[in-house]
mmCIF file of N, CA and C in Angstrom:
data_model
loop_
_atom_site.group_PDB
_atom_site.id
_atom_site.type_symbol
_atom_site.label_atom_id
_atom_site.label_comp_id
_atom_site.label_asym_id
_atom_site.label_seq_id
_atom_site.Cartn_x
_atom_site.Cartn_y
_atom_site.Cartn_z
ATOM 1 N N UNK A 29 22.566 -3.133 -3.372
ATOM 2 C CA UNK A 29 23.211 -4.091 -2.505
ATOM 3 C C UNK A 29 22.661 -5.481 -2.761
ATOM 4 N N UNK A 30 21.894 -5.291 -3.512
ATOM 5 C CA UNK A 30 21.130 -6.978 -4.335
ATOM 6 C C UNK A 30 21.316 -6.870 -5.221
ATOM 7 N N UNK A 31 20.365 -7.782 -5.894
ATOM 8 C CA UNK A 31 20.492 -8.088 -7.519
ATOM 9 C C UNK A 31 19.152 -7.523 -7.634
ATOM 10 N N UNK A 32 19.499 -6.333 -8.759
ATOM 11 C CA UNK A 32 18.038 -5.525 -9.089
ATOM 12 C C UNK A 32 17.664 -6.371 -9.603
ATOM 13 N N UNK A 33 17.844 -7.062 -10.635
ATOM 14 C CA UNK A 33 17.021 -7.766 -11.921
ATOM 15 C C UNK A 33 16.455 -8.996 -11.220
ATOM 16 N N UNK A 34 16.637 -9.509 -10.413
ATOM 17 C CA UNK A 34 15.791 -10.535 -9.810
ATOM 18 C C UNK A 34 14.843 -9.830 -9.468
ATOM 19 N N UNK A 35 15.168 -8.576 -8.312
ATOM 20 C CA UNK A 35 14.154 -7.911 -6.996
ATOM 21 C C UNK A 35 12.651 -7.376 -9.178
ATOM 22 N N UNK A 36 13.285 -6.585 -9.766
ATOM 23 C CA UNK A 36 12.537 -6.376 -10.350
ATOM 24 C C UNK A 36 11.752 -7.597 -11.561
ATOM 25 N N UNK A 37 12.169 -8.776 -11.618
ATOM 26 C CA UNK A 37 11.651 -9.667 -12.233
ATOM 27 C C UNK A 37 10.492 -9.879 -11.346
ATOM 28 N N UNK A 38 10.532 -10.601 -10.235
ATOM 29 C CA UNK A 38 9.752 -10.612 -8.826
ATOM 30 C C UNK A 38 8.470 -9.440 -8.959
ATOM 31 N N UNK A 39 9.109 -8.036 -9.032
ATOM 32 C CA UNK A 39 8.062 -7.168 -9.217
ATOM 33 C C UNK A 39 7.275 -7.548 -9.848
ATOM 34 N N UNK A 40 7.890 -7.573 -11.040
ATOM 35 C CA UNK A 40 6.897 -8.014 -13.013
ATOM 36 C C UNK A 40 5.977 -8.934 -12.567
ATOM 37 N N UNK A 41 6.506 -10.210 -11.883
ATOM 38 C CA UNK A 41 5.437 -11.245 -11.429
ATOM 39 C C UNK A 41 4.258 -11.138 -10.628
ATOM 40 N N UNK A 42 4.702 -10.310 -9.750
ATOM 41 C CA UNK A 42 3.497 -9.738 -9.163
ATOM 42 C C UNK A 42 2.689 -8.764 -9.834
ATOM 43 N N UNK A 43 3.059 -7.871 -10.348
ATOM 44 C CA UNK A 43 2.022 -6.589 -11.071
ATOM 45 C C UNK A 43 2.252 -7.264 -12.688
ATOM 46 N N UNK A 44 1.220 -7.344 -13.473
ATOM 47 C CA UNK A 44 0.969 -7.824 -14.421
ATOM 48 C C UNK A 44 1.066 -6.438 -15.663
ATOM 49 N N UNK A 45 0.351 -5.376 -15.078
ATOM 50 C CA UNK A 45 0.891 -4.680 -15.984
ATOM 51 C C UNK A 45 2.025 -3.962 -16.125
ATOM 52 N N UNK A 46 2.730 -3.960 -16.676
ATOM 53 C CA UNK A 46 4.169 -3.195 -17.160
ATOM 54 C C UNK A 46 4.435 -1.527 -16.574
ATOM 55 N N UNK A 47 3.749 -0.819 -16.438
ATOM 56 C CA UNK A 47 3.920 0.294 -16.352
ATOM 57 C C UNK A 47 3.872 0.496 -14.443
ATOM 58 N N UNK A 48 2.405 -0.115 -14.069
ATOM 59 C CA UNK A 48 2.765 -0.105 -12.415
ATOM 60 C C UNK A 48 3.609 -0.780 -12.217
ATOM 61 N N UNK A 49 3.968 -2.082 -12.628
ATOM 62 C CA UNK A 49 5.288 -2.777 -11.830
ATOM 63 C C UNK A 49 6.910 -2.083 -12.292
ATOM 64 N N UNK A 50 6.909 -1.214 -13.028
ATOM 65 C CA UNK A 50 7.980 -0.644 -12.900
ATOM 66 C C UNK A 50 7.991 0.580 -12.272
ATOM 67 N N UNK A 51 7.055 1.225 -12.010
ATOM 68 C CA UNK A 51 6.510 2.363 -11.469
ATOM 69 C C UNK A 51 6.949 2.371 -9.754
ATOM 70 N N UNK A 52 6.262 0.853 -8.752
ATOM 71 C CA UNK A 52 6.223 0.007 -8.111
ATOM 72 C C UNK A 52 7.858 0.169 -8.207
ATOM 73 N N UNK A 53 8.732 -0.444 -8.581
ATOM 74 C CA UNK A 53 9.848 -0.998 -8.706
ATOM 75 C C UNK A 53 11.076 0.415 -8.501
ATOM 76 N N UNK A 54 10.850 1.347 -9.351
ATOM 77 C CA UNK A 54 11.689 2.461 -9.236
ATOM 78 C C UNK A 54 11.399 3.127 -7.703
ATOM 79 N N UNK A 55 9.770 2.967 -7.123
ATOM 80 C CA UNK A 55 10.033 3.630 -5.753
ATOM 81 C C UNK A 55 10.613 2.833 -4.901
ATOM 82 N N UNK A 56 10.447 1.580 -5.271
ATOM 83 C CA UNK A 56 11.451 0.695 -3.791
ATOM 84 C C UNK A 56 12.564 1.273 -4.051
ATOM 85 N N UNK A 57 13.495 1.143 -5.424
ATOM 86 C CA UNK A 57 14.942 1.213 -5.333
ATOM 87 C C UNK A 57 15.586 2.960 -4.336
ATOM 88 N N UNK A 58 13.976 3.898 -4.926
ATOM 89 C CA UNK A 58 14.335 5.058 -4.616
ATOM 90 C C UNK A 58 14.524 4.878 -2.876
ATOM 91 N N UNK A 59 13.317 4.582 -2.479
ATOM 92 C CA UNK A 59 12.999 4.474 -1.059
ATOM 93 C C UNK A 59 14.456 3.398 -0.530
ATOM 94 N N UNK A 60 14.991 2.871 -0.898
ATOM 95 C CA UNK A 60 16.335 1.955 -0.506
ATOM 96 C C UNK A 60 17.472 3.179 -0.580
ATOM 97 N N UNK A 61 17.720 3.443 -1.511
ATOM 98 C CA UNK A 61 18.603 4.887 -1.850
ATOM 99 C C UNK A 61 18.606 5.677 -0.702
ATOM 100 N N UNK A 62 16.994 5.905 -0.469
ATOM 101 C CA UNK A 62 17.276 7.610 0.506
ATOM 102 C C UNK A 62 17.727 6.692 2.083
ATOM 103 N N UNK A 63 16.989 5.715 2.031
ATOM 104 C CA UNK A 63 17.451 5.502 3.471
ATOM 105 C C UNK A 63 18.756 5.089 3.731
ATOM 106 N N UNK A 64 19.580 4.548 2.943
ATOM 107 C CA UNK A 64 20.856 4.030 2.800
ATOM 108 C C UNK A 64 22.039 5.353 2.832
ATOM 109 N N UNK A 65 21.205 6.579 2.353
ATOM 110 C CA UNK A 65 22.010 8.025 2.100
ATOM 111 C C UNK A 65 21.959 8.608 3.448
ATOM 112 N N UNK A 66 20.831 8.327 4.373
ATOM 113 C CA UNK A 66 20.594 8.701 5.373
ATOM 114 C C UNK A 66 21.039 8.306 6.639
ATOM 115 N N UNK A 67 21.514 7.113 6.064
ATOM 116 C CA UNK A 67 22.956 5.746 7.383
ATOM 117 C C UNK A 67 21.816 5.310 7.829
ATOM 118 N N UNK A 68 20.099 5.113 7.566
ATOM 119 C CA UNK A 68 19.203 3.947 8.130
ATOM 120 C C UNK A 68 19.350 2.731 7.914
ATOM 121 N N UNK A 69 19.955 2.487 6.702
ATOM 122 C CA UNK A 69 19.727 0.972 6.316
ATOM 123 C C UNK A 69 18.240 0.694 6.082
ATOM 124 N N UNK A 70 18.180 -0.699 5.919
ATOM 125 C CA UNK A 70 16.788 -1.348 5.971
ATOM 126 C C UNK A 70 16.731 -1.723 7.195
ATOM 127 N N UNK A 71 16.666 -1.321 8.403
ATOM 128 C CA UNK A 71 17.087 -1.956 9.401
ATOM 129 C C UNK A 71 15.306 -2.405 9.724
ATOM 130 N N UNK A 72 14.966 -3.503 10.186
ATOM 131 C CA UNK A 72 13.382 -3.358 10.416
ATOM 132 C C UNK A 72 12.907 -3.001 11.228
ATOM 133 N N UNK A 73 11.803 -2.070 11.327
ATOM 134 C CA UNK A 73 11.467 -1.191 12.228
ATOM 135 C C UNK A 73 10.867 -2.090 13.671
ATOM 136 N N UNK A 74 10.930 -3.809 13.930
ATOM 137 C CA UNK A 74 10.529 -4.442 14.875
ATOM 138 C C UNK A 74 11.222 -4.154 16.029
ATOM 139 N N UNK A 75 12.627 -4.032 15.282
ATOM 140 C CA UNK A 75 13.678 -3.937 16.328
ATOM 141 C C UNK A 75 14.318 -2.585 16.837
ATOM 142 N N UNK A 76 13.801 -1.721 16.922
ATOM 143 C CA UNK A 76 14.272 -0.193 17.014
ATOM 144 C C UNK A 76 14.152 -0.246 18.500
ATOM 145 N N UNK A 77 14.881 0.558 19.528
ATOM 146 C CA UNK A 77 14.924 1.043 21.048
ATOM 147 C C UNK A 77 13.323 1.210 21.330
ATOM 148 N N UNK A 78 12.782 2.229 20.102
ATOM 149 C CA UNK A 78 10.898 2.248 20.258
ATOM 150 C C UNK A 78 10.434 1.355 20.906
ATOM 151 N N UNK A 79 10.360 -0.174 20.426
ATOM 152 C CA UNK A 79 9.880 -0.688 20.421
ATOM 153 C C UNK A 79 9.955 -2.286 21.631
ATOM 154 N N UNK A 80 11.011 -1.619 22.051
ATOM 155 C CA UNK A 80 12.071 -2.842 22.872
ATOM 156 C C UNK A 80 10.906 -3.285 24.155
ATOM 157 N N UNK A 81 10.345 -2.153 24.609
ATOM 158 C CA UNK A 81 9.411 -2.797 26.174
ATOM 159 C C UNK A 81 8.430 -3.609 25.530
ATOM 160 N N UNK A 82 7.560 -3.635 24.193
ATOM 161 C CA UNK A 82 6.321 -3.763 23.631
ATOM 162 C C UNK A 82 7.263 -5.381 23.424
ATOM 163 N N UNK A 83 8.169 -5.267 22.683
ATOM 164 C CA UNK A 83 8.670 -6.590 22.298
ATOM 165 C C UNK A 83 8.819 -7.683 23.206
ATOM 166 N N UNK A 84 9.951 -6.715 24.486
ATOM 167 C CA UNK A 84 10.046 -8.162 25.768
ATOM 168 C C UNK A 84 8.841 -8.421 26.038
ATOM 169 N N UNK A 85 7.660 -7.871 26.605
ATOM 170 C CA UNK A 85 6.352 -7.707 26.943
ATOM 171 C C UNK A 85 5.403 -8.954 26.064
ATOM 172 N N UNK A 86 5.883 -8.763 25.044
ATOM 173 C CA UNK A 86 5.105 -9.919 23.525
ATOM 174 C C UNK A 86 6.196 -11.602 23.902
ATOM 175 N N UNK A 87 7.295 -11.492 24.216
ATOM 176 C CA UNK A 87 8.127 -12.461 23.760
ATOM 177 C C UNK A 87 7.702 -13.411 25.408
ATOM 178 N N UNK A 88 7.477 -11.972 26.259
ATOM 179 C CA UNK A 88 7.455 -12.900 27.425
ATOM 180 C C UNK A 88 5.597 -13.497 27.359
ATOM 181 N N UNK A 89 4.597 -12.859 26.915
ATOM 182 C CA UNK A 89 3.245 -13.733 27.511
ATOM 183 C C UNK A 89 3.757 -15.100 26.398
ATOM 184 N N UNK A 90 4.141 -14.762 25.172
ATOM 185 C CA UNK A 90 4.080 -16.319 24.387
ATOM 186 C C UNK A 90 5.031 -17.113 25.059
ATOM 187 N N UNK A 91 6.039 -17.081 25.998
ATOM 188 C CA UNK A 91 6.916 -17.913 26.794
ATOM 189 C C UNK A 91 6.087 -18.600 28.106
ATOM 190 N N UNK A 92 5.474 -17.182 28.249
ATOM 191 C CA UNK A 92 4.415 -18.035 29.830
ATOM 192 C C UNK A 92 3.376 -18.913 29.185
ATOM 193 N N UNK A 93 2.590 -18.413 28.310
ATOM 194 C CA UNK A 93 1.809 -19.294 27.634
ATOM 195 C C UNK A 93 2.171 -20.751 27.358
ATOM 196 N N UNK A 94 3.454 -20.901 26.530
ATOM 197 C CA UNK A 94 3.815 -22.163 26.346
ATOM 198 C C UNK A 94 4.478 -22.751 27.751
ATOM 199 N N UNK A 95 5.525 -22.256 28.524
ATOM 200 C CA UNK A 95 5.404 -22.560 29.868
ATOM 201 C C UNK A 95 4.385 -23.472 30.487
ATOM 202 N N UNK A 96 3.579 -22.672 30.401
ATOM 203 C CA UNK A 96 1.981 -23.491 31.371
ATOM 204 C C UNK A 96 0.807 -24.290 30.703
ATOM 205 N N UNK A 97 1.590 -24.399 29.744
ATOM 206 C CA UNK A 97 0.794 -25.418 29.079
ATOM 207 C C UNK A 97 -0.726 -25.280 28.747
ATOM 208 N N UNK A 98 -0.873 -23.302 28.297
ATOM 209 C CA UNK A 98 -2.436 -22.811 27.550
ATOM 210 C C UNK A 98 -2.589 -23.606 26.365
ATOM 211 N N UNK A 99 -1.148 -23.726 25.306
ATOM 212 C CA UNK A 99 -2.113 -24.191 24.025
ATOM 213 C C UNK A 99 -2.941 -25.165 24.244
ATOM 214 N N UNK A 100 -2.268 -26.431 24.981
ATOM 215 C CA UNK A 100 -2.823 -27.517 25.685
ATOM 216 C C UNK A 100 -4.191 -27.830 25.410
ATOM 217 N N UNK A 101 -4.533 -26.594 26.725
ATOM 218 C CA UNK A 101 -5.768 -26.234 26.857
ATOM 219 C C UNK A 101 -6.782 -25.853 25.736
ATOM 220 N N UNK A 102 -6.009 -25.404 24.988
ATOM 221 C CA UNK A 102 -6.771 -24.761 23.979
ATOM 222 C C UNK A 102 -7.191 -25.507 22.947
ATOM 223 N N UNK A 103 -6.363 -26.506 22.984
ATOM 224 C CA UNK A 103 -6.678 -27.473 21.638
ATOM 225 C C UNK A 103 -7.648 -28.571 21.814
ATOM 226 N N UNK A 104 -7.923 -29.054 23.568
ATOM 227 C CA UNK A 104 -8.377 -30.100 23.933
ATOM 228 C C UNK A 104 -9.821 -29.196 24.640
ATOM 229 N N UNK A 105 -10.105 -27.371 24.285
ATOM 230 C CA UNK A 105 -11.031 -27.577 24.658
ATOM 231 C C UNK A 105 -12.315 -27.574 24.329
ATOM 232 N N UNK A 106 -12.534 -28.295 23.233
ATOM 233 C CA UNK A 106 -14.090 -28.385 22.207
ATOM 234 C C UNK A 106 -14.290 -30.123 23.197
ATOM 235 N N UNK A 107 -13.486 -30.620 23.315
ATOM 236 C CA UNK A 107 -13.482 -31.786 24.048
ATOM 237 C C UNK A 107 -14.284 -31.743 25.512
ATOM 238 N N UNK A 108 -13.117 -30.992 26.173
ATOM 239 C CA UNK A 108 -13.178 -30.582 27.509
ATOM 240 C C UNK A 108 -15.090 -30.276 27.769
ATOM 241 N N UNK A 109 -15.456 -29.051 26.427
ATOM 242 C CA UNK A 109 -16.587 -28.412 26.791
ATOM 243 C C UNK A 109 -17.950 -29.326 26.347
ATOM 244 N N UNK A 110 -17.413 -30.509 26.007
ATOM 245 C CA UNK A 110 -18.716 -31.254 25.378
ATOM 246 C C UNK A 110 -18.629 -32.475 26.407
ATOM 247 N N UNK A 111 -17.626 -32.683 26.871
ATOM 248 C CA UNK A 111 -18.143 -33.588 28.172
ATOM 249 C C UNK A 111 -18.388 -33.085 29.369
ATOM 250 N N UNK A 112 -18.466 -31.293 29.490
ATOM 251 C CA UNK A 112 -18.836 -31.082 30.537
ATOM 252 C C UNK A 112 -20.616 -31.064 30.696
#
């Protein structure tokens, strides 16, 4: 569903020797294959039902955080702690 010859040029660049980066390269395509045979897709595993309470749970402290103005705090406090 891509362009192998890029995805495996990319490989080559990263693994220097020839034999693991194609080695490397045939299990992605395989591992793409079975899951695609299987109706998974690549779908990424961040977003699965699993994972949905852990996620709102994550999305909401970094919303309150910026909300209330912690980074703020956080950046001004080597400051804060040397004039106290």
């Amino acid at each position: 569903r891509g362009d192998e010859e890029a995805a495996e040029a990319s490989v080559m660049y990263v693994y220097t020797d020839r034999n693991t980066g194609m080695t490397i390269f045939r299990d992605m395509v395989y591992s793409a294959q079975v899951a695609t045979t299987r109706n998974q897709g690549v779908k990424p595993p961040l977003f699965t039902q699993k994972n949905k309470r852990a996620l709102i749970a994550a999305l909401g402290v970094v919303t309150l955080q910026q909300v209330t103005g912690q980074p703020s705090v956080l950046y001004y406090a080597a400051e804060i702690f040397d004039s106290a």
